Coordinates of C-alpha atoms and ligand atoms in Angstrom, one line a residue:
M1 CA -20.9 -33.9 34.3
T2 CA -22.7 -36.8 35.8
F3 CA -21.3 -39.2 38.4
E4 CA -22.0 -42.9 37.8
N5 CA -24.0 -44.9 40.3
L6 CA -25.4 -41.8 42.0
S7 CA -28.9 -40.4 42.2
P8 CA -29.1 -37.5 39.8
V9 CA -29.9 -35.0 42.6
L10 CA -26.7 -35.9 44.4
S11 CA -24.7 -36.0 41.2
D12 CA -25.9 -32.5 40.3
A13 CA -25.0 -31.3 43.8
L14 CA -21.4 -32.5 43.3
T15 CA -21.2 -30.9 39.9
A16 CA -22.5 -27.6 41.2
R17 CA -19.9 -27.8 44.0
G18 CA -17.2 -28.0 41.3
Y19 CA -16.2 -31.6 42.1
E20 CA -14.7 -33.3 39.0
A21 CA -14.3 -36.9 40.3
L22 CA -15.2 -39.0 43.3
T23 CA -12.4 -39.7 45.8
P24 CA -11.5 -43.4 46.3
V25 CA -13.7 -43.8 49.4
Q26 CA -16.6 -42.1 47.6
S27 CA -16.3 -44.4 44.6
Q28 CA -16.2 -47.5 46.7
V29 CA -19.2 -46.7 48.9
S30 CA -21.2 -46.0 45.7
E31 CA -20.5 -49.3 44.0
D32 CA -23.3 -51.8 43.5
Q33 CA -21.9 -54.3 45.9
A34 CA -22.0 -51.7 48.7
K35 CA -25.7 -50.7 48.1
G36 CA -27.9 -51.2 51.1
R37 CA -25.2 -53.0 53.1
D38 CA -23.7 -52.1 56.4
L39 CA -20.2 -50.6 55.8
L40 CA -17.1 -50.7 57.9
V41 CA -14.9 -48.1 56.3
S42 CA -11.4 -47.0 57.2
A43 CA -10.7 -43.7 55.6
Q44 CA -8.3 -40.9 56.6
T45 CA -9.6 -37.5 57.5
G46 CA -9.4 -35.4 54.3
S47 CA -10.3 -38.3 52.1
G48 CA -13.8 -36.9 51.4
K49 CA -15.4 -39.4 53.8
T50 CA -18.2 -37.0 54.8
V51 CA -19.5 -36.7 51.3
A52 CA -18.9 -40.5 51.1
F53 CA -21.4 -41.4 53.8
G54 CA -23.6 -38.6 52.5
L55 CA -23.7 -40.4 49.2
A56 CA -24.1 -43.8 50.7
M57 CA -27.1 -42.7 52.7
G58 CA -28.9 -41.7 49.5
D59 CA -30.5 -45.0 48.8
E60 CA -32.2 -45.1 52.2
L61 CA -33.3 -41.5 52.1
L62 CA -34.3 -40.4 48.6
E63 CA -37.7 -41.3 47.1
D64 CA -37.9 -40.1 43.4
G65 CA -35.0 -37.8 44.1
R66 CA -36.7 -36.1 47.0
M67 CA -36.6 -36.5 50.8
P68 CA -39.9 -37.9 52.0
F69 CA -41.9 -36.0 54.6
A70 CA -40.9 -37.4 58.0
T71 CA -42.1 -36.8 61.5
S72 CA -39.1 -38.4 63.0
P73 CA -35.5 -38.6 61.7
L74 CA -34.5 -41.1 59.0
A75 CA -30.8 -40.6 59.2
L76 CA -28.5 -40.0 62.2
I77 CA -24.9 -39.1 62.1
I78 CA -22.8 -39.2 65.3
A79 CA -19.5 -37.4 65.3
P80 CA -16.9 -36.9 68.1
T81 CA -16.7 -33.1 68.3
R82 CA -18.8 -30.1 67.9
E83 CA -16.7 -28.8 65.0
L84 CA -16.9 -32.1 63.2
A85 CA -20.6 -32.3 63.7
L86 CA -21.1 -28.8 62.4
Q87 CA -18.9 -29.5 59.4
V88 CA -20.8 -32.7 58.6
S89 CA -24.0 -30.7 58.8
R90 CA -22.7 -28.1 56.4
E91 CA -21.6 -30.7 53.9
L92 CA -24.9 -32.6 54.0
S93 CA -26.8 -29.3 53.7
W94 CA -25.4 -28.5 50.2
L95 CA -25.4 -32.2 49.2
Y96 CA -29.1 -32.6 50.0
A97 CA -30.3 -29.1 49.4
K98 CA -32.0 -29.8 46.1
A99 CA -33.6 -33.0 47.6
G100 CA -35.3 -30.7 50.2
A101 CA -33.7 -32.2 53.3
R102 CA -34.2 -30.7 56.7
I103 CA -31.2 -31.2 59.0
A104 CA -31.0 -30.6 62.7
T105 CA -27.6 -30.3 64.5
C106 CA -27.4 -31.3 68.1
V107 CA -24.1 -30.5 69.8
G108 CA -22.8 -29.8 73.2
G109 CA -22.4 -26.1 74.0
M110 CA -25.4 -25.0 71.9
D111 CA -28.9 -24.0 73.1
A112 CA -30.6 -27.4 73.8
S113 CA -34.1 -26.0 73.7
K114 CA -33.6 -24.6 70.2
E115 CA -32.4 -28.1 69.2
R116 CA -35.5 -29.7 70.8
R117 CA -37.7 -27.3 68.8
A118 CA -35.9 -28.2 65.6
L119 CA -36.3 -31.9 66.3
G120 CA -40.0 -31.4 67.0
Q121 CA -40.6 -29.7 63.7
G122 CA -39.8 -32.8 61.7
V123 CA -36.3 -33.3 60.3
Q124 CA -35.0 -36.1 58.1
I125 CA -31.4 -35.9 59.1
V126 CA -29.9 -35.4 62.6
V127 CA -26.2 -34.7 63.1
G128 CA -24.8 -34.5 66.6
T129 CA -22.2 -35.4 69.3
P130 CA -22.8 -38.5 71.4
G131 CA -23.5 -36.7 74.8
R132 CA -26.0 -34.3 73.4
L133 CA -27.8 -36.8 71.3
R134 CA -28.1 -39.1 74.3
D135 CA -29.6 -36.2 76.3
H136 CA -32.2 -35.6 73.7
L137 CA -33.0 -39.3 73.5
E138 CA -33.4 -39.6 77.2
R139 CA -35.7 -36.6 77.4
G140 CA -37.8 -37.9 74.6
A141 CA -36.9 -35.1 72.2
L142 CA -35.2 -37.5 69.8
D143 CA -37.4 -40.2 68.4
L144 CA -35.3 -42.9 66.6
S145 CA -38.1 -45.3 65.9
A146 CA -38.2 -44.6 62.2
L147 CA -34.5 -44.4 61.6
R148 CA -33.3 -46.0 58.4
V149 CA -29.5 -45.3 58.6
A150 CA -27.1 -44.6 61.4
V151 CA -23.6 -43.3 60.7
L152 CA -20.7 -43.3 63.2
D153 CA -18.1 -40.8 62.0
E154 CA -14.5 -41.0 63.4
A155 CA -15.7 -43.9 65.5
D156 CA -12.2 -44.6 66.9
E157 CA -12.0 -41.0 68.2
M158 CA -15.4 -41.4 69.8
L159 CA -14.3 -44.6 71.7
D160 CA -11.0 -42.9 72.6
M161 CA -12.9 -40.0 74.1
G162 CA -15.0 -42.4 76.2
F163 CA -18.3 -42.2 74.3
R164 CA -18.8 -45.9 74.2
D165 CA -21.8 -45.9 76.6
D166 CA -23.5 -43.0 74.8
L167 CA -23.0 -44.7 71.4
E168 CA -24.4 -48.0 72.6
E169 CA -27.4 -46.3 74.3
I170 CA -28.2 -44.4 71.1
L171 CA -27.8 -47.4 68.8
D172 CA -29.9 -49.5 71.1
G173 CA -32.7 -47.0 70.6
T174 CA -32.8 -47.5 66.8
P175 CA -34.7 -50.1 64.8
A176 CA -32.9 -53.4 64.1
T177 CA -33.7 -52.8 60.4
R178 CA -31.5 -49.8 60.2
R179 CA -28.4 -49.7 58.0
T180 CA -25.2 -48.9 60.0
L181 CA -22.2 -47.1 58.4
L182 CA -19.1 -47.1 60.6
F183 CA -16.3 -44.7 59.5
S184 CA -13.1 -44.8 61.3
A185 CA -9.5 -43.7 60.5
T186 CA -8.2 -46.9 62.2
I187 CA -9.9 -50.2 63.0
P188 CA -8.5 -51.3 66.4
N189 CA -10.1 -54.1 68.3
P190 CA -12.7 -52.0 70.2
I191 CA -14.1 -50.8 66.8
V192 CA -14.2 -54.4 65.5
Q193 CA -16.2 -55.3 68.7
L194 CA -18.6 -52.4 68.1
A195 CA -19.0 -53.4 64.5
K196 CA -19.7 -57.0 65.5
R197 CA -22.4 -55.9 67.9
Y198 CA -24.2 -53.3 65.7
Q199 CA -23.5 -54.4 62.1
K200 CA -24.7 -57.2 60.0
D201 CA -22.6 -58.7 57.3
A202 CA -20.7 -55.5 56.9
L203 CA -18.7 -54.8 53.8
R204 CA -15.2 -53.8 54.8
I205 CA -13.8 -50.9 52.8
S206 CA -10.3 -49.5 53.2
T207 CA -8.9 -46.7 51.1
V208 CA -6.1 -45.7 53.5
G209 CA -3.1 -45.0 51.4
Q210 CA -5.1 -44.3 48.3
D211 CA -6.7 -41.1 49.6
R212 CA -5.5 -37.9 48.2
G213 CA -5.7 -36.4 51.7
H214 CA -2.9 -38.7 52.8
G215 CA -0.8 -38.6 49.7
D216 CA -0.7 -34.8 49.4
I217 CA 1.1 -34.3 52.7
A218 CA 4.9 -34.0 52.5
Y219 CA 6.5 -35.1 55.8
Q220 CA 9.6 -33.5 57.2
A221 CA 11.5 -34.5 60.3
V222 CA 13.5 -31.6 61.6
T223 CA 16.2 -32.5 64.1
V224 CA 17.0 -29.9 66.8
A225 CA 18.7 -29.5 70.1
P226 CA 16.1 -29.7 72.9
A227 CA 16.7 -26.1 73.8
D228 CA 16.1 -25.1 70.2
I229 CA 12.5 -26.4 69.8
E230 CA 10.8 -23.0 70.1
G231 CA 13.4 -21.3 67.9
A232 CA 12.8 -24.0 65.3
V233 CA 9.1 -23.4 65.4
V234 CA 9.6 -19.7 64.9
N235 CA 11.9 -20.2 61.9
L236 CA 9.5 -22.8 60.4
L237 CA 6.6 -20.5 60.7
R238 CA 8.6 -17.7 59.1
L239 CA 10.1 -19.8 56.4
H240 CA 6.8 -21.3 55.3
D241 CA 4.7 -18.2 55.9
A242 CA 1.6 -20.5 55.6
E243 CA -1.8 -18.9 55.2
T244 CA -2.8 -21.0 58.1
A245 CA -0.5 -23.2 60.3
M246 CA -1.4 -25.5 63.1
L247 CA 1.1 -26.3 65.8
F248 CA 0.5 -29.4 68.0
C249 CA 1.6 -29.6 71.7
A250 CA 1.1 -32.6 74.0
T251 CA -0.4 -30.6 76.9
R252 CA -2.6 -27.6 77.5
D253 CA 0.2 -26.0 79.6
N254 CA 2.5 -26.3 76.7
V255 CA -0.1 -24.9 74.3
R256 CA -0.5 -21.9 76.7
R257 CA 3.3 -21.3 76.9
L258 CA 3.9 -21.6 73.2
H259 CA 0.9 -19.5 72.3
A260 CA 2.0 -16.7 74.7
S261 CA 5.5 -16.7 73.4
L262 CA 4.4 -16.6 69.7
V263 CA 2.0 -13.7 70.4
E264 CA 4.8 -11.9 72.2
R265 CA 7.0 -12.2 69.2
G266 CA 4.3 -10.7 67.0
F267 CA 2.7 -13.8 65.4
A268 CA -1.0 -13.6 64.8
A269 CA -1.7 -16.8 66.8
V270 CA -4.7 -18.3 68.6
A271 CA -4.8 -21.3 71.0
L272 CA -7.1 -24.2 71.3
S273 CA -7.1 -26.6 74.3
G274 CA -9.3 -28.1 76.9
E275 CA -8.9 -25.0 79.0
H276 CA -10.8 -22.8 76.6
S277 CA -14.6 -22.2 76.8
Q278 CA -16.8 -22.9 73.8
N279 CA -17.0 -19.1 73.2
E280 CA -13.2 -18.7 73.2
R281 CA -13.0 -21.7 70.8
N282 CA -15.5 -20.2 68.4
A283 CA -13.7 -16.9 68.5
A284 CA -10.3 -18.6 67.8
L285 CA -11.7 -20.6 64.9
Q286 CA -13.4 -17.5 63.5
A287 CA -10.2 -15.5 63.6
L288 CA -8.5 -18.3 61.6
R289 CA -11.3 -18.5 59.1
D290 CA -11.3 -14.7 58.4
R291 CA -7.5 -14.6 58.4
R292 CA -7.0 -12.4 61.4
A293 CA -5.0 -15.2 62.8
K294 CA -2.6 -17.4 60.9
V295 CA -1.3 -19.7 63.5
C296 CA -3.2 -22.1 65.8
V297 CA -1.5 -23.8 68.7
A298 CA -3.5 -26.8 69.8
T299 CA -3.7 -30.1 71.7
D300 CA -4.7 -33.2 69.8
V301 CA -8.2 -33.4 71.3
A302 CA -8.9 -29.7 70.8
A303 CA -8.0 -29.8 67.2
R304 CA -10.2 -32.8 66.3
G305 CA -12.7 -32.2 63.5
I306 CA -11.3 -28.9 62.5
D307 CA -11.4 -28.3 58.7
L308 CA -9.5 -25.2 57.6
P309 CA -9.1 -25.2 53.8
T310 CA -6.2 -22.8 54.0
L311 CA -4.2 -24.9 56.4
S312 CA -1.0 -25.8 54.6
L313 CA 1.4 -26.4 57.5
V314 CA 1.2 -28.7 60.5
V315 CA 4.0 -28.7 63.0
H316 CA 4.3 -31.4 65.6
V317 CA 6.0 -29.3 68.2
E318 CA 5.9 -32.2 70.5
I319 CA 6.1 -35.7 69.2
P320 CA 2.7 -37.3 68.8
R321 CA 2.1 -40.3 71.1
D322 CA 1.9 -42.8 68.3
A323 CA 1.6 -43.1 64.5
E324 CA -2.1 -42.8 64.5
A325 CA -2.0 -39.5 66.4
L326 CA 0.7 -38.4 63.9
Q327 CA -1.6 -39.1 61.0
H328 CA -4.6 -37.5 62.6
R329 CA -2.7 -34.3 63.4
S330 CA -1.1 -34.2 60.0
G331 CA -4.4 -34.9 58.3
R332 CA -5.5 -31.4 59.2
T333 CA -3.6 -30.3 56.2
G334 CA -3.4 -31.7 52.6
R335 CA -7.2 -31.7 52.4
A336 CA -9.4 -31.5 49.4
G337 CA -6.6 -32.1 47.0
K338 CA -4.4 -29.3 48.3
K339 CA -0.8 -29.8 49.2
G340 CA 0.3 -29.7 52.8
T341 CA 3.5 -30.0 54.8
A342 CA 3.7 -31.8 58.1
V343 CA 6.9 -31.1 60.1
I344 CA 7.9 -33.2 63.1
I345 CA 10.3 -31.4 65.4
V346 CA 12.6 -34.1 66.6
P347 CA 14.9 -33.3 69.6
Y348 CA 18.1 -35.4 69.2
P349 CA 17.3 -37.8 71.9
R350 CA 14.0 -38.7 70.2
R351 CA 15.4 -39.4 66.8
R352 CA 15.2 -43.2 66.9
R353 CA 11.7 -43.1 68.3
V354 CA 10.4 -40.9 65.6
D355 CA 12.2 -42.9 63.0
G356 CA 10.4 -46.1 64.2
M357 CA 7.1 -44.3 64.3
L358 CA 7.4 -43.2 60.7
R359 CA 8.5 -46.6 59.5
G360 CA 5.6 -48.2 61.4
A361 CA 3.2 -45.9 59.6
R362 CA 5.0 -46.3 56.3
I363 CA 5.5 -42.6 56.0
E364 CA 8.5 -41.4 54.1
A365 CA 9.8 -38.3 55.7
E366 CA 12.6 -36.1 54.7
W367 CA 15.1 -35.6 57.5
M368 CA 16.6 -32.2 57.7
D369 CA 18.0 -29.4 60.0
A370 CA 15.8 -26.7 61.2
P371 CA 15.8 -23.6 59.0
T372 CA 18.4 -21.1 60.1
A373 CA 17.8 -17.4 60.5
A374 CA 19.8 -16.9 57.3
D375 CA 17.5 -19.3 55.5
V376 CA 14.5 -17.3 56.7
R377 CA 16.1 -14.0 55.6
K378 CA 16.9 -15.4 52.2
R379 CA 13.3 -16.5 51.7
D380 CA 12.1 -13.2 53.0
Q381 CA 14.1 -11.4 50.4
E382 CA 12.8 -13.6 47.6
R383 CA 9.2 -13.0 48.8
L384 CA 9.7 -9.3 49.1
M385 CA 11.2 -9.0 45.6
E386 CA 8.2 -10.9 44.3
K387 CA 5.8 -8.8 46.2
L388 CA 7.3 -5.4 45.4
L389 CA 7.8 -6.2 41.7
T390 CA 4.3 -7.3 41.2
P391 CA 2.6 -4.7 38.9
V392 CA 0.0 -2.7 40.7
E393 CA -2.3 0.1 39.6
H394 CA -1.7 3.2 41.7
E395 CA -4.1 5.7 42.9
A396 CA -3.5 9.3 41.7
E397 CA -3.1 10.3 45.3
D398 CA -0.3 7.7 45.9
I399 CA 1.5 8.8 42.7
E400 CA 1.5 12.4 43.9
L401 CA 3.0 11.3 47.2
A402 CA 5.6 9.2 45.4
Q403 CA 6.6 12.3 43.4
R404 CA 7.0 14.3 46.5
L405 CA 9.2 11.6 48.0
M406 CA 11.3 11.4 44.8
A407 CA 11.9 15.1 45.1
E408 CA 13.3 14.7 48.6
R409 CA 15.1 11.3 48.4
T410 CA 16.9 9.1 46.0
A411 CA 15.1 6.1 44.5
E412 CA 17.5 3.8 46.4
D413 CA 16.7 5.4 49.7
I414 CA 12.9 5.1 49.1
A415 CA 13.2 1.5 48.0
A416 CA 15.3 0.6 51.0
S417 CA 12.8 2.3 53.4
L418 CA 10.0 0.3 51.7
V419 CA 11.9 -2.9 52.2
Q420 CA 12.6 -2.0 55.8
A421 CA 8.9 -1.2 56.4
H422 CA 7.9 -4.6 55.0
R423 CA 10.4 -6.4 57.1
A424 CA 9.3 -4.7 60.3
L425 CA 6.0 -6.3 59.9
M426 CA 7.5 -9.8 60.3
P427 CA 8.7 -11.4 63.6
P428 CA 12.4 -11.8 63.5
P429 CA 13.8 -15.3 62.9
E430 CA 15.8 -17.0 65.7
D431 CA 19.4 -17.8 65.8
L432 CA 19.5 -21.5 66.7
I433 CA 22.2 -22.8 69.0
D434 CA 22.9 -25.9 67.1
N435 CA 22.7 -25.2 63.4
G436 CA 25.5 -22.8 62.9
P437 CA 27.7 -22.9 59.9
R438 CA 29.6 -26.0 61.0
G439 CA 30.0 -29.0 58.8
R440 CA 27.4 -31.8 59.0
D441 CA 27.5 -35.4 58.3
T442 CA 25.1 -37.1 56.0
A443 CA 22.6 -37.6 58.8
G444 CA 22.6 -33.9 59.5
R445 CA 24.7 -34.3 62.6
P446 CA 27.5 -31.9 63.3
E447 CA 30.8 -33.5 62.3
R448 CA 32.8 -35.1 64.9
G449 CA 35.7 -33.3 66.4
E450 CA 33.9 -30.1 66.1
R451 CA 32.3 -29.9 69.4
F452 CA 33.9 -28.6 72.5
E453 CA 33.4 -29.5 76.1
R454 CA 32.9 -27.1 78.9
P455 CA 36.0 -27.0 81.0
E456 CA 35.9 -27.3 84.7
R457 CA 37.2 -23.8 85.1
G458 CA 36.9 -21.1 82.6
G459 CA 39.2 -18.6 81.1
G460 CA 42.3 -19.3 83.2
D461 CA 40.8 -18.0 86.4
Q462 CA 39.8 -20.7 88.8
R463 CA 36.1 -20.7 89.1
E464 CA 35.1 -20.5 92.7
G465 CA 32.6 -22.9 94.1
F466 CA 33.6 -26.1 92.2
E467 CA 36.2 -27.3 94.6
D468 CA 33.5 -29.3 96.3
S469 CA 31.1 -30.5 93.7
V470 CA 28.7 -33.3 92.9
W471 CA 28.3 -35.1 89.6
F472 CA 25.2 -35.8 87.7
R473 CA 24.5 -37.8 84.5
L474 CA 22.5 -37.1 81.4
N475 CA 21.2 -40.0 79.3
I476 CA 22.5 -38.5 76.1
G477 CA 26.0 -38.4 74.6
R478 CA 27.8 -37.8 71.4
H479 CA 25.5 -40.3 69.6
Q480 CA 22.6 -38.0 70.4
N481 CA 24.5 -34.9 69.3
A482 CA 25.1 -33.8 72.9
D483 CA 26.8 -30.4 72.8
P484 CA 27.4 -28.0 75.7
R485 CA 25.7 -25.2 73.7
W486 CA 22.3 -26.8 74.1
I487 CA 23.0 -28.8 77.2
L488 CA 23.8 -25.7 79.3
P489 CA 20.5 -24.0 78.7
L490 CA 18.7 -27.3 79.2
L491 CA 20.4 -27.8 82.6
C492 CA 19.6 -24.3 83.6
R493 CA 15.9 -24.8 82.7
R494 CA 15.6 -28.2 84.2
G495 CA 17.5 -27.5 87.4
H496 CA 16.6 -23.9 88.0
V497 CA 20.2 -22.8 88.1
S498 CA 22.3 -20.3 86.2
K499 CA 25.0 -21.4 83.8
N500 CA 27.6 -20.2 86.2
E501 CA 26.4 -22.8 88.7
I502 CA 27.3 -25.6 86.3
G503 CA 30.9 -26.7 86.3
A504 CA 32.3 -29.1 83.7
I505 CA 30.3 -30.8 81.1
R506 CA 31.9 -34.1 80.0
I507 CA 30.4 -35.8 77.0
G508 CA 30.8 -39.5 76.4
P509 CA 29.5 -41.6 73.6
K510 CA 26.1 -42.3 75.1
E511 CA 26.0 -40.2 78.3
T512 CA 27.1 -36.9 79.6
M513 CA 28.4 -35.9 83.0
F514 CA 28.4 -32.5 84.6
N515 CA 29.1 -31.2 88.1
I516 CA 27.3 -28.8 90.4
P517 CA 28.6 -27.2 93.6
R518 CA 27.6 -29.4 96.5
A519 CA 25.9 -26.5 98.3
I520 CA 23.2 -26.3 95.7
A521 CA 23.1 -30.0 94.6
D522 CA 20.0 -30.8 96.6
R523 CA 18.1 -27.8 95.2
F524 CA 19.2 -28.7 91.7
A525 CA 18.1 -32.3 92.1
E526 CA 14.7 -31.2 93.5
A527 CA 14.1 -28.9 90.5
V528 CA 15.1 -31.7 88.1
I529 CA 12.5 -34.0 89.6
R530 CA 9.8 -31.4 89.4
S531 CA 10.6 -30.6 85.8
A532 CA 10.4 -34.3 84.7
N533 CA 7.6 -36.6 83.7
E534 CA 6.9 -40.0 85.3
D535 CA 9.8 -41.6 83.4
G536 CA 12.2 -39.0 84.9
E537 CA 12.6 -37.3 81.5
D538 CA 11.6 -34.0 80.0
E539 CA 9.5 -33.7 76.8
S540 CA 12.5 -34.2 74.7
G541 CA 13.5 -37.4 76.3
V542 CA 16.4 -36.1 78.4
A543 CA 16.8 -37.7 81.9
I544 CA 19.1 -36.3 84.6
T545 CA 20.2 -38.6 87.4
P546 CA 22.8 -38.4 90.2
A547 CA 26.2 -39.9 89.3
P548 CA 28.2 -40.0 92.6
D549 CA 31.2 -41.6 90.9
G550 CA 31.5 -39.0 88.2
P551 CA 32.7 -39.7 84.7
T552 CA 34.8 -42.7 84.0
Y553 CA 36.0 -41.6 80.5
P554 CA 38.7 -39.2 79.6
P555 CA 37.9 -35.7 78.4
R556 CA 37.7 -35.2 74.7
R557 CA 40.2 -32.7 73.3
D558 CA 38.8 -30.1 71.1
K559 CA 40.0 -30.3 67.5
G560 CA 39.4 -26.9 66.3
G561 CA 35.8 -26.5 67.1
H562 CA 33.5 -23.7 66.0
G563 CA 32.9 -20.7 68.2
A564 CA 33.7 -20.1 71.8
P565 CA 32.0 -21.8 74.7
R566 CA 29.1 -20.1 76.3
D567 CA 30.9 -19.4 79.5
G568 CA 33.4 -17.3 77.6
A569 CA 36.4 -19.6 78.1
P570 CA 38.9 -19.2 75.4
R571 CA 39.3 -22.1 73.0
S572 CA 42.7 -23.0 74.2
T573 CA 41.3 -24.3 77.4
L574 CA 38.5 -26.4 75.9
G575 CA 38.1 -29.9 77.1
R576 CA 40.6 -29.5 79.9
A577 CA 41.1 -27.4 82.9
P578 CA 43.8 -24.8 82.6
G579 CA 47.1 -24.6 84.4
G580 CA 47.8 -28.4 84.3
D581 CA 44.8 -28.9 86.4
R582 CA 43.6 -32.5 86.7
G583 CA 41.6 -33.5 83.8
F584 CA 38.8 -36.0 84.4
G585 CA 40.8 -38.8 83.0
D586 CA 43.5 -38.2 85.5
R587 CA 41.1 -38.1 88.3
P588 CA 41.9 -40.4 91.1
R589 CA 39.4 -43.3 91.0
G590 CA 37.3 -43.9 94.0
P591 CA 34.6 -42.1 95.8
G592 CA 34.0 -38.4 95.2
G593 CA 34.3 -36.5 92.0
P594 CA 37.1 -34.3 91.0
G595 CA 37.6 -31.8 93.7
G596 CA 35.2 -33.7 95.9
K597 CA 36.2 -34.9 99.3
P598 CA 36.7 -38.6 99.0
T599 CA 35.3 -39.3 102.4
D600 CA 32.4 -36.9 102.1
R601 CA 30.6 -38.4 99.2
Y602 CA 27.4 -36.8 98.2
K603 CA 24.5 -38.9 98.9
P604 CA 21.7 -37.7 96.7
K605 CA 18.1 -38.3 97.7
P606 CA 16.8 -41.1 95.5
F607 CA 14.9 -39.7 92.6
G608 CA 12.1 -42.1 93.3
Q609 CA 11.2 -40.0 96.4
R610 CA 9.2 -37.4 94.5
S611 CA 8.4 -34.0 95.8
P612 CA 5.0 -32.5 94.7
R613 CA 4.7 -33.0 91.0
R614 CA 4.5 -30.3 88.4
P615 CA 0.9 -29.4 87.7
S616 CA -1.0 -31.1 84.9
K617 CA 1.0 -32.4 82.0
Ligands
AMP1 P1 -13.5 -34.9 54.7 O1 -12.6 -36.1 54.4 O2 -14.9 -35.3 54.7 O3 -13.1 -34.1 55.9 O4 -13.3 -33.9 53.4 C1 -12.2 -33.2 53.1 C2 -12.5 -32.0 52.1 O5 -12.6 -32.6 50.8 C3 -13.8 -31.3 52.4 O6 -13.5 -29.9 52.4 C4 -14.7 -31.7 51.2 O7 -15.6 -30.7 50.8 C5 -13.7 -32.0 50.1 N1 -14.1 -33.0 49.1 C6 -14.9 -34.1 49.4 N2 -15.1 -34.8 48.2 C7 -14.5 -34.1 47.2 C8 -14.3 -34.4 45.8 N3 -14.9 -35.5 45.2 N4 -13.6 -33.5 45.1 C9 -13.1 -32.4 45.7 N5 -13.2 -32.1 47.0 C10 -13.9 -33.0 47.8

C-alpha cells in the first residue's frame, strides 16, 4: 500500500515494516499545512511520535528520494535518555535505510572517540542526548553549520531533567534557517518559552487523547491496606502473568527493596534506578528483551525512553507524583496498538488523592480490590488446564517414558504430579490481610460493623506493661478503612516495636488512637520520625503523632466481625477490656490516658525536633 502525502521511499519503508495506517500524530505532521513549518507537537509516548518526526523531516532531507552527500549533519534529534536516543536511532535506521541515510548516535556512557570518528566520516542524521551532544559541539567534533532540521524529543522530560542549558547551547549553534520540531508529552510554560525562543510561527499539533497508545491502556485502581502493598504486587504479577511487567517505585531505596523481595520469592525480576551503572542497566534491559526476566522494578527517571513491545502490565506500586507522571509511567505499555493494563495500588489513606489525580487527567479507572490468593489459584488452574490440554507432538523417547510411568502409577497420579510440578515453578500468591471473605460495600470497603478493635488487654489475662501507657494518634479512621489487622503491622514497622508492645487500638471515624507502654514511648516516637517523610507521613499517607489526651470517643462494639484479632484475644473481648475493665468511653477525662498517672502526663518530644533523617528517599 502507499501512504498519502509521503515520499515513496518513506511510504515503502512503512509498508515493508507492516504498518497499515498512519497514527493520528503521523497523519497530522504529514499534512500539507505542516510541510516545511516549525511544529510544536504534544503526543503521548506510544503514539508513533518517533516515526512522526522521522516522516516530517523527509522534506528537508530527501533529494529525489535519496539522502544527499553531506560532510556535516543535516538533521539532529535530541532525546532525554540513552535508551530513547538508541530507540530513535533504530527507528530512523529502517525508515531511511532505502534512502541511504548514515546515522550517528551520540549518547552518554558510550565510547566518545568512536562517536567522534563516526561524526567525522560524514553523517546526515545525528541522534543523541543533550550532554554528550554538547560535549561533541564544544570539542569541535559536531559541526551544526549545515543543519536543516532540529528535533527535540520528549522536550518536557529534558527540561525536567535539567538539560535546558545544554539544549540552548546546542540550538544556538545551529543556523537560523533550520526547521525546529518540538515534541513533548505535555506543554507546560517552560516548553512554551523554549518554543517562543527557538521556533518561528510554529504549527501547534495535539493528538493527546486520540492516540492509540493512550486509548489502549486499561486503568485499574486497586485499594489495599498499607501493609498489603507488597502482597498486592505479588498477587497482581501472578494473576496477570504478563510477558513483561514494569513496577514503579518512587525512590531507588524502594526499588532495591521490592526487587530483592521479588527475587527472593522466585520472580525473574531486574531493577533499574539511578544507582545502577550503565552496564547493569544494559544487562537488565537485555534480560527483559530476551525474556530471561519478566519483571522490571524501576524509578520514573530510570524507566524513561524504554520501549519493550511485550510489556503489557504497568504497576504503580507507589503513587506517581502527578497525573503527568502517571501517564508517562503507564505509557510504557499499550504501545504500537497492543493492549496494556496500568494498575495503581492505592493505600486506603490515598484514595481521594488518586481519585482526584485520575479525574484531573480524565482517566477512567476501574476501582477494585487486590486479587486474593484464591483468585490467583483459580486463574492458575485455568491456565494450567489450557496449557496441559494443548495438543503437542511427542518425541518417541517421551512416549516410552510415559508408558513406563503408566505401568507404575495410575493416570490420575501422574496427572496430579504434572500439575504439582507446574505449580512449583510459580511463586506462591500472598494472603492479604484485608481482603478476606468479608462482605464489601459498593466502594469495595469492608462492610461496617465487621471490624473489631484491639482490646486493651487480650484473652482475659491482664497484659502487663500497659498500666502506665502513652497514647498516640493515627490520621486515619473508619473512613479510610482503618482496621487493626493492617494497623498493627504498620505500627510495628513504623515504630520498630513488636505487636505485643502495642496496647489498645481505638478506631474513630477519621482517626485512630493506640497506646504504648510509657517505658518505650520515646523510642517508638523516635522510630516513627525516622520512618516518616517531611510531611510526617509514610509512603501510604499515614501520619503518627503523640496524643497525650488519648481518645475522646467510646470504643466500638464488635458486631460479629470476621476472624480473631491478631493478638489472639477471643472475640468475646473485642472492643472492650475484659472483666469489667474501664472501657475508653468510661475513662476519667483529664490528663493521662487510661491507666496513665494523671499527674505524670507523658510529654512527648515535639515531632518537629527531628533526629537524623532516613537516608535518601
Ligand atoms: P513511539 O510513540 O515512537 O514510542 O512508538 C511506539 C511504537 O509504535 C513503536 O514500536 C513504533 O515502531 C510503533 N509504530 C509507530 N508507527 C506505527 C504505525 N503507523 N503502525 C504501527 N505501529 C507503529
